[in-house]
CSV table of N, CA and C in Angstrom, one decimal:
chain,number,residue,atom,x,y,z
A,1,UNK,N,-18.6,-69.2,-17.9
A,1,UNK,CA,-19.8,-68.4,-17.6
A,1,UNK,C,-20.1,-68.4,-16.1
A,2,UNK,N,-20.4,-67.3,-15.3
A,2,UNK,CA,-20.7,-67.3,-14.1
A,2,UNK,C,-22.2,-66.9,-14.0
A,3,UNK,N,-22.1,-68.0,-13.0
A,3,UNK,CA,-23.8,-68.3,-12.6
A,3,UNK,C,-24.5,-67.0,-11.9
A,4,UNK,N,-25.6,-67.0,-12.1
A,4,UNK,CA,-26.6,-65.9,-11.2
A,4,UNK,C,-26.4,-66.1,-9.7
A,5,UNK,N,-26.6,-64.7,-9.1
A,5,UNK,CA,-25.7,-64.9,-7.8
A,5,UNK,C,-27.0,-65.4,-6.9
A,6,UNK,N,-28.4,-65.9,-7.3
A,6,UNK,CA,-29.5,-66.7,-6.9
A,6,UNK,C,-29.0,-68.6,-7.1
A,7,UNK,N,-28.4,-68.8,-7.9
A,7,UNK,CA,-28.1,-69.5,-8.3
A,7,UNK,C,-26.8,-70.3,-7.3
A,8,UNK,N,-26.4,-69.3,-6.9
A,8,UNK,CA,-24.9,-70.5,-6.3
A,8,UNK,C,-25.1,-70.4,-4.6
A,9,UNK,N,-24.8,-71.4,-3.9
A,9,UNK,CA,-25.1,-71.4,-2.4
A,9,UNK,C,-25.0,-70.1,-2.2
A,10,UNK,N,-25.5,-70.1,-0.8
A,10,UNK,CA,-25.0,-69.0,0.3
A,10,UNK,C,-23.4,-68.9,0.2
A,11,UNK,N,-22.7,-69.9,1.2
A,11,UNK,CA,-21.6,-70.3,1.4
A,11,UNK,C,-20.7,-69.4,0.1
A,12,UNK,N,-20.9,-70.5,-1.1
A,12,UNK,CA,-20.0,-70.1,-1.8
A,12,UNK,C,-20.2,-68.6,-2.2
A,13,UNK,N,-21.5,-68.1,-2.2
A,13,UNK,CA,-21.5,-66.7,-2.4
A,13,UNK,C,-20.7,-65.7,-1.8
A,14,UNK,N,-20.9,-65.9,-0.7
A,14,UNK,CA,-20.0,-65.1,0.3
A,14,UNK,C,-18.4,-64.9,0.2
A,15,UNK,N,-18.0,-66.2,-0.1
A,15,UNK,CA,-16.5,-66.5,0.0
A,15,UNK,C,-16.5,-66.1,-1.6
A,16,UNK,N,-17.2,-66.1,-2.6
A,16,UNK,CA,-17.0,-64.8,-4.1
A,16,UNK,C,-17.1,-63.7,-3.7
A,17,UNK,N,-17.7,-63.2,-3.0
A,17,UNK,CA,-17.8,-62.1,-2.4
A,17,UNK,C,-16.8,-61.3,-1.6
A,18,UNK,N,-15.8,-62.3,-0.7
A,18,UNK,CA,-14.6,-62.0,0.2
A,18,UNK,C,-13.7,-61.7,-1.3
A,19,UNK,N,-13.8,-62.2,-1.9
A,19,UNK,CA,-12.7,-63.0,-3.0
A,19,UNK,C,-13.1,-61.7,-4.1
A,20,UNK,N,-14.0,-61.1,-4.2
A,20,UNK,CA,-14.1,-59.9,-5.1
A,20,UNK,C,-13.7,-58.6,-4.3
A,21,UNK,N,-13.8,-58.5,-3.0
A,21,UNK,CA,-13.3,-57.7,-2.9
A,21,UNK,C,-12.0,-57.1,-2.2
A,22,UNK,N,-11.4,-58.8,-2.4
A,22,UNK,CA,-10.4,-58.6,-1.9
A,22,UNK,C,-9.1,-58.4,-3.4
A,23,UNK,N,-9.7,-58.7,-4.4
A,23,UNK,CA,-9.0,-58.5,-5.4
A,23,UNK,C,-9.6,-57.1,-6.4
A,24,UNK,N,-9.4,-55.9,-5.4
A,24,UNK,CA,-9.9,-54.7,-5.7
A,24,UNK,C,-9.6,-54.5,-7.2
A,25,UNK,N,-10.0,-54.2,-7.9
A,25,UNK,CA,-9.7,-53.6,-9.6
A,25,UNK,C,-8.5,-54.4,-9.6
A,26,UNK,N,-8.3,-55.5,-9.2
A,26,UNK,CA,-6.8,-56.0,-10.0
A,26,UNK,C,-5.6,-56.1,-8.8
A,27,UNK,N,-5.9,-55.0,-7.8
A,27,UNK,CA,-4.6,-55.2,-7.1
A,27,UNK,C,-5.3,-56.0,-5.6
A,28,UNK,N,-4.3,-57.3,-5.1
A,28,UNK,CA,-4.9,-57.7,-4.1
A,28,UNK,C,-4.1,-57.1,-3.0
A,29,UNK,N,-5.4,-56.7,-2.0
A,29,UNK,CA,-4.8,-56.2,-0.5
A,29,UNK,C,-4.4,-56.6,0.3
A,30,UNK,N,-3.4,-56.7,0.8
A,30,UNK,CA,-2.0,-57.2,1.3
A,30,UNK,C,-3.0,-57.7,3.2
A,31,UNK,N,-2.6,-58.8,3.3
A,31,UNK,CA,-3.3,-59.3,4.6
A,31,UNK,C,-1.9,-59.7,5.2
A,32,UNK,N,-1.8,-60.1,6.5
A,32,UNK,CA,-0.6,-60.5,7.5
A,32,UNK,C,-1.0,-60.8,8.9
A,33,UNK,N,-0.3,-61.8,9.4
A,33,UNK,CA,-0.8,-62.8,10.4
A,33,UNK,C,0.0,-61.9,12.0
A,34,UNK,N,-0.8,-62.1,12.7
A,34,UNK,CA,-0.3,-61.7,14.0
A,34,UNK,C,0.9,-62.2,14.6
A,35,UNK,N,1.3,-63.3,13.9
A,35,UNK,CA,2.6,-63.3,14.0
A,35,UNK,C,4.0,-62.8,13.6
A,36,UNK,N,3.3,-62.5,12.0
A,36,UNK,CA,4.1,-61.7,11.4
A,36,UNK,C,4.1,-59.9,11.7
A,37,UNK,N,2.8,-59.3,12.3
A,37,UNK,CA,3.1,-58.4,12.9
A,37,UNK,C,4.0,-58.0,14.0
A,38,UNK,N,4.0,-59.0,15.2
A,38,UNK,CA,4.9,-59.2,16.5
A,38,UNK,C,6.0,-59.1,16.1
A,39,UNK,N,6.4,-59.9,14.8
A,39,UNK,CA,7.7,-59.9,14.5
A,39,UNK,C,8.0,-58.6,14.0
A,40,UNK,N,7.6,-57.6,13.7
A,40,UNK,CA,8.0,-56.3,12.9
A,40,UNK,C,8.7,-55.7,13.5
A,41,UNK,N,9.6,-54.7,13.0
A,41,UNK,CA,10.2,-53.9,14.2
A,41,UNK,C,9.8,-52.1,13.6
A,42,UNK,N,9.0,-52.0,14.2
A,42,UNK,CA,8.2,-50.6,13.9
A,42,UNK,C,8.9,-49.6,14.2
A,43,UNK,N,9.0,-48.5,13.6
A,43,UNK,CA,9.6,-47.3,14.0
A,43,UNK,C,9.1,-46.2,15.1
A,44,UNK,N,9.8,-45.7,15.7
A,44,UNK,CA,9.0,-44.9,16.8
A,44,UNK,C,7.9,-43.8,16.5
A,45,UNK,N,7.0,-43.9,17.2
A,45,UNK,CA,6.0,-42.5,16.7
A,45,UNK,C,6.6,-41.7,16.8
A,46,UNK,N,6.4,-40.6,15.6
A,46,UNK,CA,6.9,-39.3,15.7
A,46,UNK,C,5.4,-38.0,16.1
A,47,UNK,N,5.8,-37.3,16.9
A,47,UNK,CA,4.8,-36.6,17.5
A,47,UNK,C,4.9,-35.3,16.9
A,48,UNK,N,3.5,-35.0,16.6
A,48,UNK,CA,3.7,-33.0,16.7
A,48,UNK,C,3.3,-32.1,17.5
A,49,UNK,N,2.6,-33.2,18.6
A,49,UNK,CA,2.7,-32.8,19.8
A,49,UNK,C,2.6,-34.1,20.9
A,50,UNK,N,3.8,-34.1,21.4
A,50,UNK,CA,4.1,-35.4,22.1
A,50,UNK,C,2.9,-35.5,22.9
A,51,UNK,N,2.5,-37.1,22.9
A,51,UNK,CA,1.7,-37.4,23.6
A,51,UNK,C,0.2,-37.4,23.4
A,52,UNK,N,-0.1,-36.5,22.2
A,52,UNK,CA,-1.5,-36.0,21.8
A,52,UNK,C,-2.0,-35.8,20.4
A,53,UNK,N,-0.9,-35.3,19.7
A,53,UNK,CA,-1.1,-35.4,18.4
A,53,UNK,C,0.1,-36.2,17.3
A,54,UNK,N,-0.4,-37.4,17.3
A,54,UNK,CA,0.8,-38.2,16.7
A,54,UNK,C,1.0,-37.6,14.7
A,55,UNK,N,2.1,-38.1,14.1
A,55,UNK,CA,2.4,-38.2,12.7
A,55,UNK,C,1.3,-38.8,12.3
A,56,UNK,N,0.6,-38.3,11.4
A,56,UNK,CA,-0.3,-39.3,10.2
A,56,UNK,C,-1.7,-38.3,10.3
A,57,UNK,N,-3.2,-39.0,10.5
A,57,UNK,CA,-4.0,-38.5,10.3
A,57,UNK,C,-4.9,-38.5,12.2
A,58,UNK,N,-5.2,-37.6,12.7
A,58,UNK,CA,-6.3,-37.5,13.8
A,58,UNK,C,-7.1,-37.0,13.6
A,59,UNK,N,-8.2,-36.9,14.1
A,59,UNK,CA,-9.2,-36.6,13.9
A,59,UNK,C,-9.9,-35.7,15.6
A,60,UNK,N,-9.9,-34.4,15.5
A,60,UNK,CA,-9.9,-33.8,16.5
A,60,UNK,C,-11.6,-33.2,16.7
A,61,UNK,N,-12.4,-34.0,17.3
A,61,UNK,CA,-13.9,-34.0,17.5
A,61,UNK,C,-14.4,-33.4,18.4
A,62,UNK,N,-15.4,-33.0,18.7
A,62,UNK,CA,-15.9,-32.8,19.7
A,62,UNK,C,-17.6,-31.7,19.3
A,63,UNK,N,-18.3,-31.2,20.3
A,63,UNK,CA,-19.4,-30.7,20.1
A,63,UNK,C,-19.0,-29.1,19.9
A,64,UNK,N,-19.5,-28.6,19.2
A,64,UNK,CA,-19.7,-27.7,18.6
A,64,UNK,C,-19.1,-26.0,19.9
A,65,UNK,N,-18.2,-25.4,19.7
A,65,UNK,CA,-17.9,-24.0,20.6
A,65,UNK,C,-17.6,-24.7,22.0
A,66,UNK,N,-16.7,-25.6,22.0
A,66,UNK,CA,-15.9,-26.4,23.0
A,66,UNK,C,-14.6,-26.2,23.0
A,67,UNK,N,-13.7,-24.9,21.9
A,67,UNK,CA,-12.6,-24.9,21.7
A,67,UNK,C,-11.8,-25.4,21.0
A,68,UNK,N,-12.3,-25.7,19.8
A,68,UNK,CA,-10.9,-27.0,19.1
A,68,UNK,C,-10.2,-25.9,18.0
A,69,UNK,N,-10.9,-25.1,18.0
A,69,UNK,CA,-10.6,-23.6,16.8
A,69,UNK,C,-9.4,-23.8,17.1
A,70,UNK,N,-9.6,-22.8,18.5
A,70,UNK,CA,-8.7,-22.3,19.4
A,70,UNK,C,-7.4,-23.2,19.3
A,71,UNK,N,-8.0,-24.4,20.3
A,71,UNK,CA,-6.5,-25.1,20.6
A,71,UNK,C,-5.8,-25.7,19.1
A,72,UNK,N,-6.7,-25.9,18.4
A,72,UNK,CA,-6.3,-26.2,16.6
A,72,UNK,C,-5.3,-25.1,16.8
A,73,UNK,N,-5.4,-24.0,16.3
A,73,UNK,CA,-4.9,-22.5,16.1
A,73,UNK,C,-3.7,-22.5,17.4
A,74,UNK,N,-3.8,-22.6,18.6
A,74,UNK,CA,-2.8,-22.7,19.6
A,74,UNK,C,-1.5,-23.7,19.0
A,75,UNK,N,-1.9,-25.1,19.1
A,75,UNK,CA,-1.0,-25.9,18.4
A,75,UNK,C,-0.4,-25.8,17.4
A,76,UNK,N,-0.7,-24.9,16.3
A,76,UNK,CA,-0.1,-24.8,14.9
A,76,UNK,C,0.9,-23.6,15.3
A,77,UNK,N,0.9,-22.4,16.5
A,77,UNK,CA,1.4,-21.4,16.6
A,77,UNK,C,2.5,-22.2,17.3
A,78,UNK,N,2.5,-23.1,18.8
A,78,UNK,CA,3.2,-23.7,19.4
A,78,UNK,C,4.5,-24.4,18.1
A,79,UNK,N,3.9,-25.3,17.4
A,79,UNK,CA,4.7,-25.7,16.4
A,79,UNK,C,5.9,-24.6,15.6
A,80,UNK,N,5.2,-24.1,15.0
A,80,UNK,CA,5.5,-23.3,14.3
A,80,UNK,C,6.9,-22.2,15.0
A,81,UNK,N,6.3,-22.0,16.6
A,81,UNK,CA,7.4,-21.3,17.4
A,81,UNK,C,8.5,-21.8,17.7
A,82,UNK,N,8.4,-23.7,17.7
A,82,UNK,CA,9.0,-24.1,18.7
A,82,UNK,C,8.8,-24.0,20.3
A,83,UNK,N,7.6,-23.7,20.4
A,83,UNK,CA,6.6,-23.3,22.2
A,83,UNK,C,6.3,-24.5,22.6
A,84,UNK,N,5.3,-24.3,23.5
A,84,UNK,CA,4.3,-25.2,24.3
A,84,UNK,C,3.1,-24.7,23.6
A,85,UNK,N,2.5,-26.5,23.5
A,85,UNK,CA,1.3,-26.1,23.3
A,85,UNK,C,0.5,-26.8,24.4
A,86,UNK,N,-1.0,-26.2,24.5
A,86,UNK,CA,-2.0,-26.5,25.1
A,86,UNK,C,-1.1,-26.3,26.8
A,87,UNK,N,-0.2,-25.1,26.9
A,87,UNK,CA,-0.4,-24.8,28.4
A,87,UNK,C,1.5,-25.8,29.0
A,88,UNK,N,1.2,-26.7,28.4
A,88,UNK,CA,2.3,-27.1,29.3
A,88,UNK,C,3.1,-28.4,28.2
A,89,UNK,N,2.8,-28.8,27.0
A,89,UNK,CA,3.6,-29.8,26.1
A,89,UNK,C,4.5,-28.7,25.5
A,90,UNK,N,5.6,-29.1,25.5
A,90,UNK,CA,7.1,-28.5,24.5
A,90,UNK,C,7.1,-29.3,23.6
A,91,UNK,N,7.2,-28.7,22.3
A,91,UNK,CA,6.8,-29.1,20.6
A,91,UNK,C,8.5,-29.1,20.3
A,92,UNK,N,8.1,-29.9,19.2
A,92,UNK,CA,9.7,-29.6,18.4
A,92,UNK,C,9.1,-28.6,17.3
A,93,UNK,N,10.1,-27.5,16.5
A,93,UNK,CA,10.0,-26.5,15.7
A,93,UNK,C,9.8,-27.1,14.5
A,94,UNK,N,9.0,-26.5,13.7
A,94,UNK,CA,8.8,-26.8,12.2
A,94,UNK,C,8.1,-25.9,11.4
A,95,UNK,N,7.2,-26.3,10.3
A,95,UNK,CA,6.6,-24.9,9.9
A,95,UNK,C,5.0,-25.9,10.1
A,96,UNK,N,4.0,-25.1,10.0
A,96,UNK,CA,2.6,-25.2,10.4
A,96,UNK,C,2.0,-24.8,9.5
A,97,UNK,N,0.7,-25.6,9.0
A,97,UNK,CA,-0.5,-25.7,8.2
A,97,UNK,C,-1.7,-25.3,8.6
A,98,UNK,N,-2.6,-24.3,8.6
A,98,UNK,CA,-3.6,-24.0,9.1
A,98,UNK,C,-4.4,-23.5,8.1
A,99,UNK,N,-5.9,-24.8,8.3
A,99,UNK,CA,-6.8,-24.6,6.8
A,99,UNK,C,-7.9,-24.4,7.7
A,100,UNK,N,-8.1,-22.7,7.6
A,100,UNK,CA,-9.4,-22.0,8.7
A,100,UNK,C,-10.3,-21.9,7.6
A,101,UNK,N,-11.2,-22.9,7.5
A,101,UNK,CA,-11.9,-22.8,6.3
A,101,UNK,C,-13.1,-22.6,6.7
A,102,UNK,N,-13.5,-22.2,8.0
A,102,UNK,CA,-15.1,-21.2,8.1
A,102,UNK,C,-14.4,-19.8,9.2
A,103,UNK,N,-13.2,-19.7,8.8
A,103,UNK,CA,-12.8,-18.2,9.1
A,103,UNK,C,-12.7,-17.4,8.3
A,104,UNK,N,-12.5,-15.9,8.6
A,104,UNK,CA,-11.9,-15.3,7.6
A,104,UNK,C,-10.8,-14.2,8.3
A,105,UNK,N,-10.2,-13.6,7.7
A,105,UNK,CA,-9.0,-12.7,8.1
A,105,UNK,C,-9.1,-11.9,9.0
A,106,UNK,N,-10.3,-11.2,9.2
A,106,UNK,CA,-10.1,-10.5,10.6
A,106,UNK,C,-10.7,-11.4,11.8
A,107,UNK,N,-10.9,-12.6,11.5
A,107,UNK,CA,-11.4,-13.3,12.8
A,107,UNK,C,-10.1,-14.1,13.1
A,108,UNK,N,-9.6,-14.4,11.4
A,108,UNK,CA,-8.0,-15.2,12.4
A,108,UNK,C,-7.1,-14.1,13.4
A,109,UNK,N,-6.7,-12.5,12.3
A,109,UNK,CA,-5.9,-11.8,13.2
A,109,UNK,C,-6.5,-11.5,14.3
A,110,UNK,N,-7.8,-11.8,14.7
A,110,UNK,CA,-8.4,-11.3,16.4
A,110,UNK,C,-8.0,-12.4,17.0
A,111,UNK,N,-7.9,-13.6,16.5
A,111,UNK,CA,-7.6,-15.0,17.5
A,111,UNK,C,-5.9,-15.1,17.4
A,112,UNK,N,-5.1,-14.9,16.2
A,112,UNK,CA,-3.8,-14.5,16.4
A,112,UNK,C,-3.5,-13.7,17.7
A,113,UNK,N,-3.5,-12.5,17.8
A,113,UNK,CA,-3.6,-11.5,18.5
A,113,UNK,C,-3.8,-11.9,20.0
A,114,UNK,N,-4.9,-12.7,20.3
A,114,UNK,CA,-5.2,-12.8,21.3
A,114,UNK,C,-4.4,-13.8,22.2
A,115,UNK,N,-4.0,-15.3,21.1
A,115,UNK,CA,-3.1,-16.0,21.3
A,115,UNK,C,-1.3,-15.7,21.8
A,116,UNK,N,-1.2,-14.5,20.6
A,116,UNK,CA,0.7,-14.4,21.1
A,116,UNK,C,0.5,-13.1,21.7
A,117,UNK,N,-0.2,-12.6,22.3
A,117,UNK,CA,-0.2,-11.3,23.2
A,117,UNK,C,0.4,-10.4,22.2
A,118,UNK,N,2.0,-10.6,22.8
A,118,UNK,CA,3.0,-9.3,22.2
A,118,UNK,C,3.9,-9.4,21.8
A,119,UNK,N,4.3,-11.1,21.7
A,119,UNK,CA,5.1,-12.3,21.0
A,119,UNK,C,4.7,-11.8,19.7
A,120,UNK,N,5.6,-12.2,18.5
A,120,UNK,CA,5.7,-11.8,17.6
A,120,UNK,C,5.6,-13.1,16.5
A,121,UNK,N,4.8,-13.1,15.9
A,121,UNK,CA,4.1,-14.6,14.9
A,121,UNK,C,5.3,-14.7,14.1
A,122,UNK,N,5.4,-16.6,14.6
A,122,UNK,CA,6.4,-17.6,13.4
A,122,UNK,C,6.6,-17.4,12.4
A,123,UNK,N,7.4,-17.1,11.6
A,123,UNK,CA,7.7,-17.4,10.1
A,123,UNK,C,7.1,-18.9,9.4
A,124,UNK,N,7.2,-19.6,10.5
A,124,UNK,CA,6.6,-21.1,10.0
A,124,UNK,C,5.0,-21.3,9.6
A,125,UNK,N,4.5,-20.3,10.4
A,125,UNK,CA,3.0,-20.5,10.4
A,125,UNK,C,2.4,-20.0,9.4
A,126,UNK,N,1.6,-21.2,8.2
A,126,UNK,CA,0.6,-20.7,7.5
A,126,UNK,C,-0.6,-21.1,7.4
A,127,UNK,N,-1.2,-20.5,6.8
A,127,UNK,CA,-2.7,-20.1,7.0
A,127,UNK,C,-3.4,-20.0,5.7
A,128,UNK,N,-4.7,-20.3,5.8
A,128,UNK,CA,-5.7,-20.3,4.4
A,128,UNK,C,-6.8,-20.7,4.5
A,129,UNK,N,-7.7,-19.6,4.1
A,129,UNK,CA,-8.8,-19.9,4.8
A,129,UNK,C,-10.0,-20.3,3.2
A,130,UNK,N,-9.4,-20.5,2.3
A,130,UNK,CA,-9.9,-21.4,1.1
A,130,UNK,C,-9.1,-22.3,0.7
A,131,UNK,N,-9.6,-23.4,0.2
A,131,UNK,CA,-8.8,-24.8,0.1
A,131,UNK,C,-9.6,-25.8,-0.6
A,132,UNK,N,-9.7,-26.5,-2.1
A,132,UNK,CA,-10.4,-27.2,-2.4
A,132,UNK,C,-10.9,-28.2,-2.0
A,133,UNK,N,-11.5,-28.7,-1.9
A,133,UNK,CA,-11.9,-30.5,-1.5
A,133,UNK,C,-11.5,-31.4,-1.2
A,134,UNK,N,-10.9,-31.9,-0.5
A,134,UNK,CA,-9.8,-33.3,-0.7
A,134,UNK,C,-10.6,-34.4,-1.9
A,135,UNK,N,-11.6,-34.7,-2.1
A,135,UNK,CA,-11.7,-34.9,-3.6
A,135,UNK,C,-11.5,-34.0,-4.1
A,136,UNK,N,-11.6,-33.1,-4.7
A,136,UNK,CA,-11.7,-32.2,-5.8
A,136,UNK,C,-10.4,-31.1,-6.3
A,137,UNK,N,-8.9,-32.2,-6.0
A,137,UNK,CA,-8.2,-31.5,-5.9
A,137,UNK,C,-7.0,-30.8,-4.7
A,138,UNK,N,-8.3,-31.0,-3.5
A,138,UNK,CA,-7.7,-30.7,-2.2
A,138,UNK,C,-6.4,-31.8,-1.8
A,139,UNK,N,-6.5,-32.9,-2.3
A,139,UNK,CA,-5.4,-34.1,-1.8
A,139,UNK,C,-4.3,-33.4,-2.6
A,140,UNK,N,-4.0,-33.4,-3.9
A,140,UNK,CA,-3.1,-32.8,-4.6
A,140,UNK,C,-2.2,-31.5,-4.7
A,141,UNK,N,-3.2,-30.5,-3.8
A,141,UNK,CA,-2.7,-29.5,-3.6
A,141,UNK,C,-1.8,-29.8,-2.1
A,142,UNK,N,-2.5,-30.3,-1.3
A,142,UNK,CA,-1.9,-30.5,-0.3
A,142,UNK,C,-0.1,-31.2,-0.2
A,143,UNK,N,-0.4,-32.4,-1.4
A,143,UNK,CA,0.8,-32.7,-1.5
A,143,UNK,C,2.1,-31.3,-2.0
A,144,UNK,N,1.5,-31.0,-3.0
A,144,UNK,CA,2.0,-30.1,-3.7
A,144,UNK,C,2.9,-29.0,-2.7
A,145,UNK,N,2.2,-28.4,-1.8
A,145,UNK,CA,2.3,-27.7,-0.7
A,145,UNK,C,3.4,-28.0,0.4
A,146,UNK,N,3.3,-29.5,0.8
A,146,UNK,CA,4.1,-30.0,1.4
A,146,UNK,C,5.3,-30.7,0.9
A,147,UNK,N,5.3,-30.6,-0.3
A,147,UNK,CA,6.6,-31.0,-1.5
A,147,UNK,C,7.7,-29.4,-1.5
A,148,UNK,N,6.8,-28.5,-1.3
A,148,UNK,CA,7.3,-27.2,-1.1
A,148,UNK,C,7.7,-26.6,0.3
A,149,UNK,N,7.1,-27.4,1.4
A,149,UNK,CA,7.5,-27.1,2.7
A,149,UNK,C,7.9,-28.2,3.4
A,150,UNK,N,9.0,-29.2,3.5
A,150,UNK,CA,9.8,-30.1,3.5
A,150,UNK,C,9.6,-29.9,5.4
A,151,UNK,N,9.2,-28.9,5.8
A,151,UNK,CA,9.9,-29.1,7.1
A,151,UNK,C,8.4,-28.9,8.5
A,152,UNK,N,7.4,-29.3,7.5
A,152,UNK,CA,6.6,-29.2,8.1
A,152,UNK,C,6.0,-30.4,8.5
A,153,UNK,N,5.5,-29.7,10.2
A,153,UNK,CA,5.4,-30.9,11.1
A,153,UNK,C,4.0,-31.1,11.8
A,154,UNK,N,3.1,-30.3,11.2
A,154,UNK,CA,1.5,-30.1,11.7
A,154,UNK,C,0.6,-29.3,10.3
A,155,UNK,N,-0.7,-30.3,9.9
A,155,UNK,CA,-1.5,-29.7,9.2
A,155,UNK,C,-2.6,-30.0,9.8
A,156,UNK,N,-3.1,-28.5,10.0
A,156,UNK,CA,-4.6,-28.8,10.0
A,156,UNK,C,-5.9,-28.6,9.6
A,157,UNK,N,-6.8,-29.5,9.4
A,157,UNK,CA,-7.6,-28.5,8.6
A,157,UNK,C,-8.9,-28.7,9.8
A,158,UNK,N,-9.6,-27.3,9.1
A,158,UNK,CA,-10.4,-26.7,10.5
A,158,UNK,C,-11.9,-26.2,9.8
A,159,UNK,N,-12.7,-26.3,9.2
A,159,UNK,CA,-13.0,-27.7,9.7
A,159,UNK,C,-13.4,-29.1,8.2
A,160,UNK,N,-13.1,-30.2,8.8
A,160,UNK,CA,-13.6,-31.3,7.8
A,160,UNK,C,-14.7,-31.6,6.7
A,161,UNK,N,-15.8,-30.8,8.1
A,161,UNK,CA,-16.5,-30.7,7.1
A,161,UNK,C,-17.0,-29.9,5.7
């Protein structure tokens, strides 16, 4: 029987406490000593835009009508071309993810437009400006998506919240 959690020291409480939630629903979460990290031999970052936007998850912040639409939207075309993005980085080619989810279609083709002048838009480049939830489905589809587009090297979604 376990005791009322008034009932058992501080001390030991705590270390129940490390100990519950380190044995999340059943599976425990994997810990590792700084030794054993040093020892690792990690694989190189892969970039989708060297230098700025690495593989995995970023998070692209800032205060509000400072541009991140824009350079979001720049970057995914850069990708997608095989270009430069942001003015002077050379991307490797792939196909591109763009979740304009407080756009709508004539505000992307007017920022399209404005973007490739008279260049002629990637086949790689897609767009969607509805998108469920990442609870609600949104994670699932996403995989889904990218189980179907094998060669894609940038998603973004625009905005988080």
């Amino acid at each position: 029987m376990r005791r009322q959690g008034s009932d058992i020291p501080k001390a030991l409480r705590e270390e129940l406490e490390i100990d519950e939630a380190l044995n999340n629903g059943g599976s425990v979460l994997a810990t590792f000593t700084a030794v054993e990290l040093l020892a690792e031999k990690l694989p190189e970052i892969r970039w989708a835009v060297p230098g700025i936007v690495p593989e995995g998850v970023t998070l692209f912040a800032g205060k509000p009508k400072l541009g991140k639409s824009w350079a979001a939207l720049g970057m995914c075309l850069a990708v997608a071309s095989g270009g430069v993005a942001l003015g002077t980085v050379q991307v490797e080619q792939g196909e591109a993810l763009y979740l304009a989810l407080e756009d709508n279609h004539r505000r992307l083709q007017t920022r399209l437009r404005k973007l490739l002048k008279n260049d002629a838009a990637p086949t790689g480049l897609h767009m969607a400006i509805d998108w469920p939830r990442l609870g609600e489905g949104g994670v699932d589809l996403l995989n889904a998506w990218l189980g179907a587009h094998p060669s894609t090297r940038l998603v973004i979604v625009d905005t988080l919240a």
